[in-house]
Amino acid sequence: MEEDHSSREGNGFEIEDDDDKEHSVSMLREPFLVRNIKNNTSQIAIVGANTCPIESLDYEIADNELFRQDWRSRKKVEIYQYVVLKWTLALLIGLGTGLVGFFNNLAVENIAGFKLLLTNNLMLENKYYQAFATYAGCNVVLAIAAAALCAYVAPAAAGSGIPEVKAYLNGVDAPSILAPATLFVKIFGSIFGVAAGFVVGKEGPMVHTGACIASLLGQGGSRKYHLTWKWLRYFKNDRDRRDLVTCGSAAGVAAAFRAPVGGVLFALEEAASWWRSALLWRTFFTTAVVAVVLRGLIDFCRSGKCGLFGQGGLIMFDVNSRKAFYSTPDLLAVVFLGVIGGVFGSLYNYCVDKVLRTYSLINERGPSFKILLVIVISLLTSCCSYGLPWLSKCIPCPPHLAEKCPTEGRSGNFKNFQCPPNHYNDLASLVFNTNDDAIRNLFTSGSEKEFHLSTLIVFFFAIYCLGIVTYGIAVPSGLFIPVILAGASYGRLIGTMLGPLSNLDAGLCALLGAASFLGGTMRMTVSLCVILLELTNDLLMLPLMMLVLLISKTVADSFNKGIYDQMVRMKGFPYMEAHAEPYMRHLVASDVVSGPLVSFSGIEKVGNLLLALKVTGHNGFPVIDEPPCSDAPELCGLVLRSHLLVLLRGKKFTKQRVKTGSGIMKSFKAHDFAKAGSGKGVKLEDLEITEEEMEMYVDLHPITNTSPYTVVETMSLAKAAVLFRELGLRHLCVVPKTPGRPPIVGILTRHDFTPDHILGLYPHIKPHK
């Protein structure tokens, strides 16, 4: 992969090997260069189905004179406004995500319902070939619609979106991750993809959708659309946007599963890298709003005003009709389910990783190949959904049923398919159905519904394999539903086989099987446990659910990492883990500092600033005060590229090298340097600097962060990595230990902590696996 120079964030930049740029670099001020190690790690990552340049987010407060003046001038009423606005935005995120979640389910149920009704009617007339052609044709049309949106409108919307949101909340930004176009395609692409019968879920896309809604609300206003209300400027920073996106990701889970507490715990356990009690309150409030919105809309739909949307809507698998009685021998079955879930889950992750790498090669060839791959997988899924039920035997309808058998209409547990009257096809009830209804069927009590063992075996292998080959195509796709389906099928299989030997009902075993497979693939425990309990409304299963999740996670961790961790790594995001790698303890901070280091004087020539911005991709530059501004060279602080661009556009230059801080303070306000939303900030091409101005000077002191985080050069790299991650830094200055040396050794960035960079410098170090 070719490196994207515009996204280089630290002090290790790359330039093209032509004579002009070599000459330009030699003219740059590099008085404190200690080492000339270049950081050659990749600056691009896979976002959705496309490769994009990446850069870090600025979570650190730029503690400069302008910021301090703005903070001192804030009145108490403005602080209250800021707090009220934070809660108002949390409310709006909850409302927006709840409405989108409901619309998503409403559209899927109606589109899929119409498709299944049309096919069923043709089958009742014994027009089986026409029925298949109609079924497969509808699926292909819906699949092409989803793929075309992802291929041409917003490639970043393909896939789950959870790895991208997880990377964003860790401090990695890329174009279009949370853009409005991505939101649009995520909503409609997910509707078309799920309605097309793919073995995908809508929970991953809902997490991404919630994050996009939060990001859109947190843009801090827009001059283009005249939304420049004074209050909104408070949110023009990455710290507040990060908190809003965390609320959005939690709201997405709450909307997908009607699990508000599970949504909060998902954000805490899986998505967010930084957490605090104030954020917990706001996230909980957001998910509560989602739950209230969904509840109200579902009550509205019970009157029959929502078309085919009914009990098959927003998923709730109520299995508490059967009490969970279990004895000590039953725990052995639960342990066995946990082990099976861990083994199958780690194998699933391994296969998904290989398939994703293969698909990325196909997707790189262009949009037409993306759509072609989607069509192939759609036809394969249609053939399995329509063809497999023909292998199953017809089962007589159980007597004394509350619901009609065989089922008439779109949804229901007893699909007739090709069976004679008063018989149903158990495999058709699973594969020739919406995913939500299939899960509902698997979770029903064993006394109410019977599945052949062969049916469960065929269904498990079909869903397991289809889930693997479907994930990675250019449609918005979630993993929860396929994993729940596969886990519930082998859980019910084991529950049916145990039969009279166990007190556990087959439906409860299906629930435990789903939990074990979720634990084996995603490696979450607390959030999964609560989500499943909220889904099934069965608190009596809590001890068994905890046990099976812990066992499956422990077994799977001995083979590989969780699915989302694997995908973050495979996509190329420089993710900072909460812990340092063991090999980092053998190195110190100065061992991995890359260069050359470009620094500025406190009062710098405009031409030097412009040249540095042109030939480097750095986003942070150290500012050094030298005599006569100080008695000896000393580190004044750190200035950001974006702030330099705003300052240069203001043209507050002087012909003499003098301090003009007071003039700059009067001409600029702190919000002039606030981060613009979605890449709308000042660009280098926007500057119009004359030859005369190139020889003039500008005072950098008012915009210099005078208290950047620094570490001594002899600090353990492991400690530096933990500090960098916990504080959410973009730049970490490395200063010398002994006096009499230049005031800065270098700057550490996210890419300097990556294994590729460190192990490339020190190949003799063996990383622990």
Short mmCIF file of C-alpha atoms in Angstrom, two decimals, residues 143 146-147 150 157-160 186 189 193 198 200 374 470 472-477:
data_model
loop_
_atom_site.label_atom_id
_atom_site.label_comp_id
_atom_site.label_asym_id
_atom_site.label_seq_id
_atom_site.Cartn_x
_atom_site.Cartn_y
_atom_site.Cartn_z
CA ALA A 143 -29.19 -7.08 -2.91
CA ALA A 146 -27.92 -2.35 -1.21
CA ALA A 147 -24.64 -3.07 -3.03
CA CYS A 150 -22.42 0.94 -0.85
CA ALA A 157 -21.17 2.07 4.99
CA ALA A 158 -20.34 -1.51 3.96
CA GLY A 159 -19.93 -4.14 6.66
CA SER A 160 -20.79 -3.92 10.33
CA LYS A 186 -26.30 2.59 6.33
CA GLY A 189 -28.53 -0.46 2.68
CA GLY A 193 -29.67 -6.26 2.78
CA PHE A 198 -28.87 -12.43 3.59
CA VAL A 200 -26.85 -10.74 8.34
CA VAL A 374 -23.10 -9.55 -3.82
CA THR A 470 -21.83 -13.28 3.58
CA GLY A 472 -17.51 -8.91 4.02
CA ILE A 473 -19.63 -8.29 0.93
CA ALA A 474 -20.45 -4.67 0.08
CA VAL A 475 -23.69 -4.39 2.05
CA PRO A 476 -24.27 -3.15 5.62
CA SER A 477 -24.23 -6.31 7.71
#
